[in-house]
Every structure is written in structure tokens, then in C-alpha cells.
Coordinates of C-alpha atoms in Angstrom, one line a residue:
Chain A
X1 CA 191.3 270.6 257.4
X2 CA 190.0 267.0 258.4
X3 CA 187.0 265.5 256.1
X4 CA 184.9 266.4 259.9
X5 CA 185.9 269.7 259.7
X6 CA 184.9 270.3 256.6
X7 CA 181.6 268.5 257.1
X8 CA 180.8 270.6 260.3
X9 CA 181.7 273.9 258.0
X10 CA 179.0 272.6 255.3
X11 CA 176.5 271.7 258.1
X12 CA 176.9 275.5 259.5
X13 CA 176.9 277.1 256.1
X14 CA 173.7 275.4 255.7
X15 CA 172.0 276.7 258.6
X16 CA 173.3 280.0 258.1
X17 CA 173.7 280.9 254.7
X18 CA 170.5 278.7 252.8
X19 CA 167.6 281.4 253.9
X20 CA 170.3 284.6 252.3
X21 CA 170.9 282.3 249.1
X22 CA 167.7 281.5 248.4
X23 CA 166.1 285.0 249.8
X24 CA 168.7 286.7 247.3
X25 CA 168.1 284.4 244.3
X26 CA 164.6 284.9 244.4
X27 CA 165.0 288.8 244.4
X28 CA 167.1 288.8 241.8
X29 CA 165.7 286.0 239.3
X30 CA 162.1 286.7 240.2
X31 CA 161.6 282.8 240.7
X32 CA 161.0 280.6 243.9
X33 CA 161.3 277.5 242.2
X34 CA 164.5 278.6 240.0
X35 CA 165.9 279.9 243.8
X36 CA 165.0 276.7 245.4
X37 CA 167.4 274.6 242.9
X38 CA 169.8 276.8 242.5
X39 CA 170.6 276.8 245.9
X40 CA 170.2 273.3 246.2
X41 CA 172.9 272.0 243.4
X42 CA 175.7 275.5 245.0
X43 CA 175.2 273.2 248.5
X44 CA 175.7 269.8 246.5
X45 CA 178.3 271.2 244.7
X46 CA 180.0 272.2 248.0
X47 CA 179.5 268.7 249.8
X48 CA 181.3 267.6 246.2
X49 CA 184.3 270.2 246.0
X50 CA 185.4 271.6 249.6
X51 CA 186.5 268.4 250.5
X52 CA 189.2 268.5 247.9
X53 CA 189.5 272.4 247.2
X54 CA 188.9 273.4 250.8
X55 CA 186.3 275.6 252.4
X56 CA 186.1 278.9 250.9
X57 CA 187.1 282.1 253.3
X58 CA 183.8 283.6 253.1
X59 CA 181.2 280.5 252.6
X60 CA 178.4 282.3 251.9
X61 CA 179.3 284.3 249.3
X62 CA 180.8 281.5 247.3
X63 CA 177.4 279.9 247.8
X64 CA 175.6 282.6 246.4
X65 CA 177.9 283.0 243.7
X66 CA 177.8 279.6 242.6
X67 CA 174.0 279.3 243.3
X68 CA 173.2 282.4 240.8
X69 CA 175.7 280.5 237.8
X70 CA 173.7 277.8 238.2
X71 CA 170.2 279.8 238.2
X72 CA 171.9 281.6 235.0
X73 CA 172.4 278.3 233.2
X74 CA 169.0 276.9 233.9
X75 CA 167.7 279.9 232.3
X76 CA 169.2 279.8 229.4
X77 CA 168.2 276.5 228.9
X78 CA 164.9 277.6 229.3
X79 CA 164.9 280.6 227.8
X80 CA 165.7 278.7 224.5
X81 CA 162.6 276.3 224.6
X82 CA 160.0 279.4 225.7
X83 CA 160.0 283.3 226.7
X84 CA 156.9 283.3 229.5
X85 CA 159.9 282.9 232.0
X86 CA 160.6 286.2 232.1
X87 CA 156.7 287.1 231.8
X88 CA 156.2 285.2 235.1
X89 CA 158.8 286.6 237.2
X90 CA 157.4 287.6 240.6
X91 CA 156.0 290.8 242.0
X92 CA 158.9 292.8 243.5
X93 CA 158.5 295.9 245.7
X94 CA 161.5 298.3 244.4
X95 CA 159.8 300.7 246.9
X96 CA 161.8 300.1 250.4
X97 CA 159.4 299.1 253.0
X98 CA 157.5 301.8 255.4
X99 CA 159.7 302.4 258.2
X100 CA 158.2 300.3 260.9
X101 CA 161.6 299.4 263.4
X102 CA 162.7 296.4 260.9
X103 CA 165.5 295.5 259.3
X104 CA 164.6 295.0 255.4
X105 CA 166.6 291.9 255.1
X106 CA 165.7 289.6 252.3
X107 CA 165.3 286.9 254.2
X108 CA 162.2 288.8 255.6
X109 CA 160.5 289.0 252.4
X110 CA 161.3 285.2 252.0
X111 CA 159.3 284.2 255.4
X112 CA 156.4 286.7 254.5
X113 CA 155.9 285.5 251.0
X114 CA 156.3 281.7 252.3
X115 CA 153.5 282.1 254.9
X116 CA 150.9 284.4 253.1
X117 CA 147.3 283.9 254.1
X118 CA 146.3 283.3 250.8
X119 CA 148.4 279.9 251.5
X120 CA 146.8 276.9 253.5
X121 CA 148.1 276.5 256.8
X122 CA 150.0 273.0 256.5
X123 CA 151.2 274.4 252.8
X124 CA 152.9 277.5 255.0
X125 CA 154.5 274.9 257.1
X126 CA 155.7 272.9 254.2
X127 CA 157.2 276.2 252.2
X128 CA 158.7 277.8 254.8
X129 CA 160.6 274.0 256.5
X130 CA 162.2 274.3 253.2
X131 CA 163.1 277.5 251.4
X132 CA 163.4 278.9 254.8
X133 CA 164.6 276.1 256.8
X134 CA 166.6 274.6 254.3
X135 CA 164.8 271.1 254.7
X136 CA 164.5 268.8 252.2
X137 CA 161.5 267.1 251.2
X138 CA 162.0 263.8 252.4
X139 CA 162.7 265.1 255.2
X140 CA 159.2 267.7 255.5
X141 CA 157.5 265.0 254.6
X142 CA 159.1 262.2 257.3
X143 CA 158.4 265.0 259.6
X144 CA 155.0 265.2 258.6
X145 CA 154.0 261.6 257.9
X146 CA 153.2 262.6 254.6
X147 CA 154.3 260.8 251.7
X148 CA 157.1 262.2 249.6
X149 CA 155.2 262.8 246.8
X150 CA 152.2 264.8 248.4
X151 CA 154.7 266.8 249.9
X152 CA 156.5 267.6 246.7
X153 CA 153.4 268.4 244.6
X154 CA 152.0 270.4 247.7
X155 CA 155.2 272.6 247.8
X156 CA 155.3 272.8 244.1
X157 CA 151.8 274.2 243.9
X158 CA 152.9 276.6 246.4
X159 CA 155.7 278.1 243.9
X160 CA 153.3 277.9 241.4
X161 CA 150.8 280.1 243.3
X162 CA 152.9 281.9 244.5
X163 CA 154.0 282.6 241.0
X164 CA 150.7 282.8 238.8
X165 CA 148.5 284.5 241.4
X166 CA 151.2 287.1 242.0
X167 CA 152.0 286.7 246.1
X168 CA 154.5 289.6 246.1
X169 CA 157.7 289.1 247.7
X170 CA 157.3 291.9 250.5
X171 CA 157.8 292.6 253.8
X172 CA 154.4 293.8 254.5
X173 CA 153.3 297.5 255.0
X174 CA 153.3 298.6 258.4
X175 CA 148.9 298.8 259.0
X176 CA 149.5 295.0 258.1
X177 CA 152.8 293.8 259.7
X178 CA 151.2 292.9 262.9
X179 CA 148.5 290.6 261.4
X180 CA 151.0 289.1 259.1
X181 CA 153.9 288.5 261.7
X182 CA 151.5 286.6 264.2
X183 CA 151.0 284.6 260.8
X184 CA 154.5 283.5 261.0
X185 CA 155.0 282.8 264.8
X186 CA 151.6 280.3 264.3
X187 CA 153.5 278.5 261.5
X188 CA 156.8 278.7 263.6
X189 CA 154.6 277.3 267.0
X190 CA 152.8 274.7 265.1
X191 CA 156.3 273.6 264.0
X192 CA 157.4 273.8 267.4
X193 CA 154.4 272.1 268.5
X194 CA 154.3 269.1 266.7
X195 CA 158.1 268.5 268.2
X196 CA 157.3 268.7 271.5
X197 CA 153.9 266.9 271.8
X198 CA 154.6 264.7 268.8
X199 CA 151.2 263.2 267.6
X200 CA 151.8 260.3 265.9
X201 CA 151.7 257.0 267.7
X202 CA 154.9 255.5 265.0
X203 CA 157.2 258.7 266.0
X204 CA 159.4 259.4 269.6
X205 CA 157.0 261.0 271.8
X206 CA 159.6 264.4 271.9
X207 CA 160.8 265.3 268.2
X208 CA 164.3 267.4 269.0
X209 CA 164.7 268.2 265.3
X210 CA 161.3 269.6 265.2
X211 CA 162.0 271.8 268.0
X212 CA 165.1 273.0 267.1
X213 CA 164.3 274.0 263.6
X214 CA 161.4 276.1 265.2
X215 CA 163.6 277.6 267.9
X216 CA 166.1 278.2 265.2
X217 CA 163.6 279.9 263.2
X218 CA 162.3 282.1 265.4
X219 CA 166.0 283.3 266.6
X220 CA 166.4 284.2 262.8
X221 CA 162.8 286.4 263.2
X222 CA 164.0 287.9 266.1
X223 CA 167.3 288.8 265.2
X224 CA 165.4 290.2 262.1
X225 CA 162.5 291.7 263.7
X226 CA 164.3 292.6 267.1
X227 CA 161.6 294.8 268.6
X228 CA 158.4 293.1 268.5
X229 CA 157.0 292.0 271.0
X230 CA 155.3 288.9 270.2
X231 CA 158.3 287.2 268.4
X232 CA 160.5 287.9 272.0
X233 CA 157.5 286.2 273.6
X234 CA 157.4 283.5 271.3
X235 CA 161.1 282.8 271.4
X236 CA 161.3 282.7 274.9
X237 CA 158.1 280.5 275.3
X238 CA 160.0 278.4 273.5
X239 CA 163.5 278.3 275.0
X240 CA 161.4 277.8 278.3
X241 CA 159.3 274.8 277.1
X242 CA 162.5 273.3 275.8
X243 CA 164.8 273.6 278.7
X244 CA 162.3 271.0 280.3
X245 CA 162.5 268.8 277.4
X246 CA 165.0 266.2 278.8
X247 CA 163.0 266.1 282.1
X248 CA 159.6 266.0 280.5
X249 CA 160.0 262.1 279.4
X250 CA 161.3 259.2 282.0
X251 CA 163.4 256.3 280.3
X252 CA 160.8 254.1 280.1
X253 CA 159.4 256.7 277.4
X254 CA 156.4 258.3 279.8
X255 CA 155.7 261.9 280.1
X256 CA 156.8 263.3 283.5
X257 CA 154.0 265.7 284.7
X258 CA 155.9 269.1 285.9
X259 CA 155.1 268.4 289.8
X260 CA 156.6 264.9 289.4
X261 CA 159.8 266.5 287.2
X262 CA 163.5 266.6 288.3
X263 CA 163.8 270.4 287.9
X264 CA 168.0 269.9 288.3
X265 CA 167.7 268.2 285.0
X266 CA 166.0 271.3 283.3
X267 CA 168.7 273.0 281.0
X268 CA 169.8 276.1 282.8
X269 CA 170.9 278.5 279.7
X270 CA 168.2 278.2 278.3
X271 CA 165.9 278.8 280.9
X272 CA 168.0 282.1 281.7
X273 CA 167.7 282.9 278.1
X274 CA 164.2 283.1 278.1
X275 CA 163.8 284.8 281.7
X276 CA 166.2 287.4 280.1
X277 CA 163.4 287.8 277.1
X278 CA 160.3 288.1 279.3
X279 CA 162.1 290.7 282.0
X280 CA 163.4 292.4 278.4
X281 CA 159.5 292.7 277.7
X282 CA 158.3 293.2 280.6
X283 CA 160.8 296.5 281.0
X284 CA 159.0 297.9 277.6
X285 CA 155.8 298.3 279.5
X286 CA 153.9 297.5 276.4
X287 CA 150.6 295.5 276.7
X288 CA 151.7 291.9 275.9
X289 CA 150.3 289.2 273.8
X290 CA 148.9 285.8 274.2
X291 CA 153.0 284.4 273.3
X292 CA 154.3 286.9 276.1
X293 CA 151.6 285.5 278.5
X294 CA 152.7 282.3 277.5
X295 CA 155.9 282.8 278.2
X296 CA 155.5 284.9 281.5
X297 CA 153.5 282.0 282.7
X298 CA 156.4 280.1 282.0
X299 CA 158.8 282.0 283.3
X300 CA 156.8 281.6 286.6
X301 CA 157.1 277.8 286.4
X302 CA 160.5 277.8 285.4
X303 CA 161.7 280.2 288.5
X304 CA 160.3 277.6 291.0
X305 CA 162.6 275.2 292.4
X306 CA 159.4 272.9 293.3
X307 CA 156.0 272.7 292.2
X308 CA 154.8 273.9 296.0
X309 CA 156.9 277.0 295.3
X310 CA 154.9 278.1 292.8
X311 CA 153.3 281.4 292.6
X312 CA 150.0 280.0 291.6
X313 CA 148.4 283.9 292.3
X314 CA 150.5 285.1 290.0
X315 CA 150.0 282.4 287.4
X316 CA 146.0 282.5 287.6
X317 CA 146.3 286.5 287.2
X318 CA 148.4 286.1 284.2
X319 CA 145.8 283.3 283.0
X320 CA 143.1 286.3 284.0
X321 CA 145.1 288.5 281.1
X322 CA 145.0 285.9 278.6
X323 CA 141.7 285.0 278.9
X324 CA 140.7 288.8 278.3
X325 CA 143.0 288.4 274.3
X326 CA 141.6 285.1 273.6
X327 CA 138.4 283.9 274.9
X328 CA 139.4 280.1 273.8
X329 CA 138.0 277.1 276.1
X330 CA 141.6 275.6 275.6
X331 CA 143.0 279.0 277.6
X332 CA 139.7 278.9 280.3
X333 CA 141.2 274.8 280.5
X334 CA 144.6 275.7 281.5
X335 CA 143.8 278.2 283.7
X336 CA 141.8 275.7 286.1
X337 CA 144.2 273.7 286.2
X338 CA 146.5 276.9 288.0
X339 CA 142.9 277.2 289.9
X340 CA 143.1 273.6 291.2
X341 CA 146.4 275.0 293.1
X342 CA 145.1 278.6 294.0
X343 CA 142.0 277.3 295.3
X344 CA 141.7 273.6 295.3
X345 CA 140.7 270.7 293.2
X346 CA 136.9 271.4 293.4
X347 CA 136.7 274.8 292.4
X348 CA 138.7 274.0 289.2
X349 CA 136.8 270.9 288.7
X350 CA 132.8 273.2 288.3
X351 CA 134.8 274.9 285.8
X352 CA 136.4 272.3 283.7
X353 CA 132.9 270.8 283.2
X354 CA 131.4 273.5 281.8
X355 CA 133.8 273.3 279.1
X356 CA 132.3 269.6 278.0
X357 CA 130.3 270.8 274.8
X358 CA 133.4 272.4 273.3
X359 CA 136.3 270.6 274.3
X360 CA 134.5 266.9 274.6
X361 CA 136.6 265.8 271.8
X362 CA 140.3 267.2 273.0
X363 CA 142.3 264.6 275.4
X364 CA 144.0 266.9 277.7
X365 CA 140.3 268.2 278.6
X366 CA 139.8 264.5 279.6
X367 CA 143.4 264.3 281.3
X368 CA 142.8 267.1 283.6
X369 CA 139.2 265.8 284.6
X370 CA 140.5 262.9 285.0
X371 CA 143.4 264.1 287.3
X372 CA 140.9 266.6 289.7
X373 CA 138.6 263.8 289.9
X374 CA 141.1 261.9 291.6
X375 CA 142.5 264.4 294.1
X376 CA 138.6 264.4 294.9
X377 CA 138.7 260.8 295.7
X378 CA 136.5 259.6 293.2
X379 CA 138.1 257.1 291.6
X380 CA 135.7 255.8 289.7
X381 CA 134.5 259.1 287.5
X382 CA 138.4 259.5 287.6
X383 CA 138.6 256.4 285.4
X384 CA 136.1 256.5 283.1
X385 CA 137.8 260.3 282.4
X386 CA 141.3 258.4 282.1
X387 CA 139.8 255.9 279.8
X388 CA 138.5 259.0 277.8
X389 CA 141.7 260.7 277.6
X390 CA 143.8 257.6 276.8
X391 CA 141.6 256.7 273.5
X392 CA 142.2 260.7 272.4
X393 CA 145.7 260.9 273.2
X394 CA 148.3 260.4 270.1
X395 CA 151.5 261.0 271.9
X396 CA 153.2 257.9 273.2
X397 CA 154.5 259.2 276.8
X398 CA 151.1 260.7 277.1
X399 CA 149.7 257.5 276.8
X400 CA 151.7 255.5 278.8
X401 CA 151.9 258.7 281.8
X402 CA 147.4 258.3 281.9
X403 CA 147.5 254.6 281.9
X404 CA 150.1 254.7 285.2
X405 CA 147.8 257.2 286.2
X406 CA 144.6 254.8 285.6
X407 CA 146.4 252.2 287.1
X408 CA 147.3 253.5 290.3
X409 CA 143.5 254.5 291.3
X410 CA 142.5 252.4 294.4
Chain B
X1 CA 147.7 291.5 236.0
X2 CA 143.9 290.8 235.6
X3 CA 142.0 288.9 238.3
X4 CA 138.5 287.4 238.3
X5 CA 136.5 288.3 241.5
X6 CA 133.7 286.1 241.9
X7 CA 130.8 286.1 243.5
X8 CA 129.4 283.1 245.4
X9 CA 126.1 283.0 246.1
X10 CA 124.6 280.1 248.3
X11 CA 120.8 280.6 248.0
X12 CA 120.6 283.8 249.4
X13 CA 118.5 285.5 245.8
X14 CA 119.3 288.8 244.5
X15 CA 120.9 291.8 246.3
X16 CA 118.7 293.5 248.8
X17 CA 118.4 297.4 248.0
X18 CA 120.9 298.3 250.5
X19 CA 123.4 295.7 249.4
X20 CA 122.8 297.3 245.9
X21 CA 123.2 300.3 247.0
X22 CA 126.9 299.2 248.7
X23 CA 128.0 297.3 245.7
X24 CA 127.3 300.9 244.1
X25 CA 129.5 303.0 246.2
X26 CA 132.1 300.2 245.8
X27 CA 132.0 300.2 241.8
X28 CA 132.4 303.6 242.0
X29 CA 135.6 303.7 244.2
X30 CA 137.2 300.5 242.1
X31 CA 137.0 303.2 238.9
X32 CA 138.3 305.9 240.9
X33 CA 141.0 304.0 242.2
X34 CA 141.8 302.6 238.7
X35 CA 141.3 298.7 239.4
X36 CA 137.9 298.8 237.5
X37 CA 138.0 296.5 233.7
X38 CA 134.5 295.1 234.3
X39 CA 131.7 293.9 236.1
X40 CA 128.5 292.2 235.8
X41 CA 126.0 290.5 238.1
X42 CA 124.3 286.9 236.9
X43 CA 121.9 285.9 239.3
X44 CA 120.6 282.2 239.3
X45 CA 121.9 279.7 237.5
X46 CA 118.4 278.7 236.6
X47 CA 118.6 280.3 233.3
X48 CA 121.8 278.9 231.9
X49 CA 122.0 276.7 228.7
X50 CA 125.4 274.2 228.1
X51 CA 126.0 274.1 224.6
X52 CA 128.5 270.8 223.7
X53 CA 129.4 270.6 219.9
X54 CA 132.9 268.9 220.1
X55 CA 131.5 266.2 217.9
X56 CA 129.8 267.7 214.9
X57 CA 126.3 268.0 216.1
X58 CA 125.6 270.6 219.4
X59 CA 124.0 269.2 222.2
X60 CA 122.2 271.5 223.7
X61 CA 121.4 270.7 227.6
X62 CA 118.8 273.0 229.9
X63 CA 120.6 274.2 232.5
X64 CA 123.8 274.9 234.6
X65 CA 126.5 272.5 233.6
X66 CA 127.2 271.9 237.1
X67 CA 124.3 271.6 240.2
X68 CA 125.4 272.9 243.1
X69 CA 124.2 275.2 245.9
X70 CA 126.8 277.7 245.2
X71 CA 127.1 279.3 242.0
X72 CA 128.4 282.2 240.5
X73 CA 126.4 285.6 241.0
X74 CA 127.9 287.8 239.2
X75 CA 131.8 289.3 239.4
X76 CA 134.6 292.0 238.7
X77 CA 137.8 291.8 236.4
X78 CA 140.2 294.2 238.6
X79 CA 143.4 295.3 237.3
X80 CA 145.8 294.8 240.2
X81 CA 149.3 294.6 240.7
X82 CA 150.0 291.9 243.2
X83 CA 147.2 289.2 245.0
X84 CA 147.7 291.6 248.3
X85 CA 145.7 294.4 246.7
X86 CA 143.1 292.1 245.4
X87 CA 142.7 290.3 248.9
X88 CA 142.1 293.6 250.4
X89 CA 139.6 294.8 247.3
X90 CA 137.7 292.2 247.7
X91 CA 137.7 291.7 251.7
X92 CA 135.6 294.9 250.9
X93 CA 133.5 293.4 247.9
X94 CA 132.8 290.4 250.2
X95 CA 131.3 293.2 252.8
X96 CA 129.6 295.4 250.3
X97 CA 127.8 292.2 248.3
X98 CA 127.8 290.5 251.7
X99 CA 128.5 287.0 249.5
X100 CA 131.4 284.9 249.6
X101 CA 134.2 286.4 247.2
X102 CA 136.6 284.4 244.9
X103 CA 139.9 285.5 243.5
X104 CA 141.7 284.1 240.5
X105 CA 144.2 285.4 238.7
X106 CA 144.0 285.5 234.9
X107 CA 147.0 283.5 232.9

């Protein structure tokens, strides 16, 4: 086996086996943080011995094998200096969960603890990018624009919250399941987020690795939780935004606005993947929510093969239905901006601005303004609202896509 | 495990009858439930005395030892065996006191 081979079989062990190793260490040694490092040194000591010895026939058990030796020595080491090791072990549910249509696989217990309410929202991030994800710190905290060290001492208060305020490691019962898995998809979103509409002005205006580690995430959910609704929705939302990732930014590094988009470019599989999700949903007949919206909306987009082929009726209805689950000026935003098709540029515009007092601060309120204004001929309002936009706007492409835009008034 | 369920108060004054009357109903489910260890309201600050005698001789201070607008009104030690029963407890302490609750757990 060449020294790529063996590299590639490391790099796919990691993505599929660190979630099991650590979700099974922490059942059995009661211990995120003792989990966490054990499975860290079983991967380094597989970058250090399959070169040599070869990789193992079934990876993943030789990684969990190795990872609870080393857990085993570290407590002993410990276990010699102090006893409260075994006093702080962490809550486990013997009990198997309610019956509620999921698979009790430890990895579940693993997100669920990770992204507990009792945790702040950029912590949830953090915890679950690593013992989930498998990142490292350096790398959360690159991803993150957070110093190293502030992202170390915020996941290790996690562990030790997790710990000493007894966050049980759980898949929750079934009354709370819904709340509690539309905690996770907003952790996995924000993740997906921040890849795709990248904030910072010193990062690439698309972030692949953040998107791909959020798509890969949710895939593990839904293979794990394969008939809910919402994490079919948010998957496919996903795989929908994504396929357009390649034709959303020009080589010059500015965002391409859908109309103006080379829809040949847009990757194909994955935009049948996530049409294959939302007709999947659709057939259950079940009353979707706001990520199945999301993604039906999508799915609209993505099945016209030019911006004036667009069922615009169809997008503003599905707007109507998401306006009725999540009264949001953001949602009331979007949807005038379907209305500016449906029913022209001055219908859409009355309702944008009655959305100043709440969204005065948010640059994509200023964007659209900015872009009705001009369709109206008024060039001049339409500037001042580019102006606006450009000072809110962090993302780079975004930036340079509103100044064209400013530039090119008459 | 033992957790301390405080109360914050931010001006608001004593419990008003009715709120009595629910923090009542939900002492009495805590004990039948089994979480109950103890309970006590506090009130105001106002009243409070800091006592400091690290250094031979006890200083003796009037007053809260730290001014704030919220301050602790009173609170429960539950016996609970995970933070998710707590939360959920005292989701309905928050409503019953109608203050803002805190939850810590004891070492």
C-alpha cells in the first residue's frame, strides 16, 4: 500500500470512525475530556504505525481499541494522584430511550449532550466542530477567528460543565426531541452559514471546509435520525445552496447574484440529491418546517433553467407558509424580494420599507433596497441604499458585487 | 446531586399573594416528587451585614457585599439526578415565582 494510500485510509477513518470512538469512550469511561484525548493520541498513533504496520482490516475497531488502552492508562495515572475521577463520571441513561422512530446510536447522545441549551450558542459550535466533527482546535479556532487559546479554554469549560453540572449524555425523551433536534440543525446551519456567506473581511468570501463539515454533519444526523422531517429539510437546503457554490462567486472574487449565474455550472448531483429530499418530504404529507420551506423554495430555484423561468407564484406562496412559522422581518425581507418578480419592483419596494426600524442595521436589507430602487429608476436613493449596504457588508464578493452595482448607476 | 436554585429578583419587592400562593403549590409538588432538601425566601438585600475577619480583627461592613440591582431572593436545594430535570423544575419555579431562576450545581 503506497504512503497516499495509507494517508487517504487515515483521512477516511477520521471522518468516519472519530464521532463512534469518541461517542463510545465517553459511554464507557463516563468522561468527555478523557474521550477527547483518547481518541486523539489512537488517531496519532495511527498516522505513526500504519505506515509501517499497514492499515488494519477493520479501522475502526482498532481505533477504538487502542483509544480505550490509552483512556485505561491515563486513568490509572490519575487514579493514583486522586479518587474524585470516578465521582465525576457523567450522567448515563442505562434506560434505552422512548421509542420515538430513532436509531439509539451513541453518536446521537454525543451531538445532544454537545449542543444542550444549557450551553452558549458559539460554545455548541465549538464542542460539537470537535468531538463530533473531529476538528482540532487550531483549526475551530482559524475557523472562527478566535484565538487558539480562547478556543481551548472555551471548549474546556464546556467538558467541565458538562461534567460538574451533570449534562446527561442522552438522547432526549420523546415530548423533548423535537425542541432539542432543531437545537442541532441551528448549530449545524450556523456552521453551514458562516461557510457560505463567510463574514470576515481577512477569509475567502466562500469557506468550502465550513460547508462541507456542516453538510457532512447533517448526513450523519440524517442517517441517524432518518425520519424527521426538519433534518431532510435541512440537508437538502443545504445540498441545494451548495450545488451553486462554484457559480455564486466570479474569478475576480465577486458574488454572482442568481439572475446573473451560469446555471450549467451548478453541480447537478447535488442538486438532484436535494430535489430527491424535498419530493421524499413532500410525499409524507406532513406539515413542514421553516428548513423544508427553505429548501422547497430552493428546490424551485434550482429546477429553473433561467431566472425568467421561475415560478415566482409558487415561491411567494411558499414564502406565505413560512411567514405563518416564523414571523421574522428577515423571512417578510426575502419574501419581497420573490414579490419584486410576482408583482413588480414597487410593490416589493412599500414593503421592504416598512421593515426599516428592525432590520436598519442588517446589510442585505440595504442591498435589496438598494437594488428595487434601481429597477425604479432612482438612482440616486439607490445609492445612498448601496453606500448603506456596502459599509454593513463583511463578506468580500458581497462587497465588491454592491460596489459594481453602485458603480454602474447612471 | 444537589443544586442551588436561585432566585433573582431585579426590584420587583416581595411576592404578590398570588405568586405566594404559586410558589406554594410548587413546594408542595417538589416534596411530593422527592426533589425537595430546602428552601427559603430572603427578600432585600438591605438587611445584610459582611463580616471580614481574615486578619485578626472582624470588620464588620453594613450591607450587601456586592450592590447590584439583582440580588438573590430567596432559593431551593433540589435533589436531582441530571441538569435536564433541574432545567425543567425550575422553568416552572421561574413561572410560579415569576423571577429569573439560577441553577448551580453543588461540588
Amino acid at each position: 500500500m503506497s504512503a497516499i494510500d495509507v494517508r487517504e485510509a487515515i483521512t477516511r477513518a477520521h471522518h468516519e470512525e472519530w464521532a463512534r470512538v469518541v461517542a463510545s469512550l465517553t459511554r464507557r469511561f463516563g468522561d468527555l475530556d478523557i474521550a477527547e484525548e483518547a481518541a486523539a493520541e489512537a488517531f496519532a498513533t495511527a498516522v505513526a504505525r500504519w505506515p509501517a504496520d499497514g492499515v488494519p482490516p477493520k479501522p475502526g475497531a482498532w481505533l477504538t481499541t487502542t483509544a480505550n488502552n490509552k483512556a485505561i492508562d491515563r486513568i490509572r495515572r490519575e487514579s493514583k494522584r486522586d479518587d474524585k475521577q470516578r465521582e465525576a463520571r457523567m450522567v448515563y441513561d442505562d434506560d434505552p430511550p422512548q421509542p420515538v422512530g430513532v436509531i439509539d446510536d451513541e453518536r446521537l447522545r454525543l451531538i445532544f449532550t454537545c449542543c444542550h441549551p444549557a450551553l452558549g450558542m458559539e460554545t455548541r459550535v465549538a464542542l460539537t466542530l470537535r468531538m463530533v466533527g473531529g476538528l482540532t482546535v487550531p483549526e475551530i479556532a482559524r475557523a472562527f477567528l478566535v484565538q487558539e487559546d480562547a478556543m481551548g479554554q472555551r471548549i474546556t469549560r464546556a467538558k467541565a460543565k458538562i461534567k460538574t453540572a451533570r449534562i446527561p449524555y442522552r438522547v432526549p425523551s420523546a415530548e423533548d426531541l423535537p425542541a432539542r433536534v432543531s437545537g442541532v440543525l441551528a448549530v449545524l446551519f450556523l456552521v453551514f452559514n458562516e461557510g457560505y456567506l463567510a463574514t470576515s473581511p481577512d477569509t475567502d468570501p466562500v469557506r468550502h471546509d465550513l460547508t462541507a463539515e456542516a453538510i457532512r454533519l447533517t448526513r450523519l444526523i440524517r442517517a441517524l435520525m432518518p425520519h424527521d422531517g426538519e433534518v431532510a429539510g435541512l440537508l437538502a437546503l443545504m445540498l441545494l445552496t451548495e450545488a451553486r457554490r462554484t457559480a455564486r462567486v466570479s474569478r475576480s472574487g465577486e458574488l454572482v447574484a442568481l439572475d446573473e449565474q451560469d446555471r450549467g455550472a451548478w453541480d447537478a448531483a447535488l442538486v438532484a440529491e436535494g430535489h430527491r429530499l424535498v419530493r421524499e418530504r413532500l410525499a409524507s404529507g406532513a406539515a413542514p418546517g421553516r428548513y423544508q420551506i427553505l429548501a422547497a423554495i430552493n428546490a424551485v430555484h434550482t429546477s429553473a433553467r433561467d431566472i425568467r423561468d421561475t415560478d415566482w407564484s409558487q415561491v411567494v406562496a411558499l414564502y406565505d407558509q413560512l411567514v405563518g412559522l416564523d414571523s421574522s422581518p428577515i423571512i417578510a425581507l426575502n419574501r419581497a424580494i420573490a414579490v419584486a418578480e410576482l408583482d413588480g419592483p414597487e410593490v416589493a419596494l412599500a414593503t421592504v420599507d416598512r421593515l426599516d426600524e428592525s432590520l436598519a442595521g442588517y446589510h442585505a436589507y440595504h442591498a435589496t433596497r438598494a437594488d428595487l430602487l434601481r429597477r425604479l429608476g432612482r438612482s440616486e436613493k439607490a445609492r445612498a441604499a448601496y453606500d448603506k449596504a456596502i459599509a454593513l457588508a463583511g463578506n468580500t464578493a458581497e462587497t465588491a458585487y454592491l460596489t459594481r452595482r453602485r458603480d454602474q448607476l447612471g | 446531586m444537589k443544586y442551588l436554585v436561585s432566585v433573582i429578583d431585579d426590584g420587583t419587592g416581595l411576592a404578590t399573594p398570588t405568586e405566594e400562593a404559586d410558589i406554594d403549590a410548587f413546594n408542595d409538588r417538589l416534596q411530593a416528587e422527592g426533589y425537595w432538601v430546602f428552601a427559603g425566601g430572603l427578600g432585600s438585600p438591605d438587611p445584610a451585614t459582611v463580616i471580614d475577619n481574615r486578619s485578626g480583627e472582624p470588620v464588620v461592613t453594613d450591607g450587601p457585599f456586592v450592590e447590584s440591582k439583582e440580588y438573590l431572593a430567596g432559593f431551593w436545594i433540589l435533589e436531582a439526578p441530571d441538569l435536564d430535570v433541574v432545567l425543567k423544575l425550575a422553568a416552572d419555579g421561574s413561572k410560579a415565582c415569576n423571577r429569573k431562576i439560577e441553577v448551580r450545581p453543588f461540588l
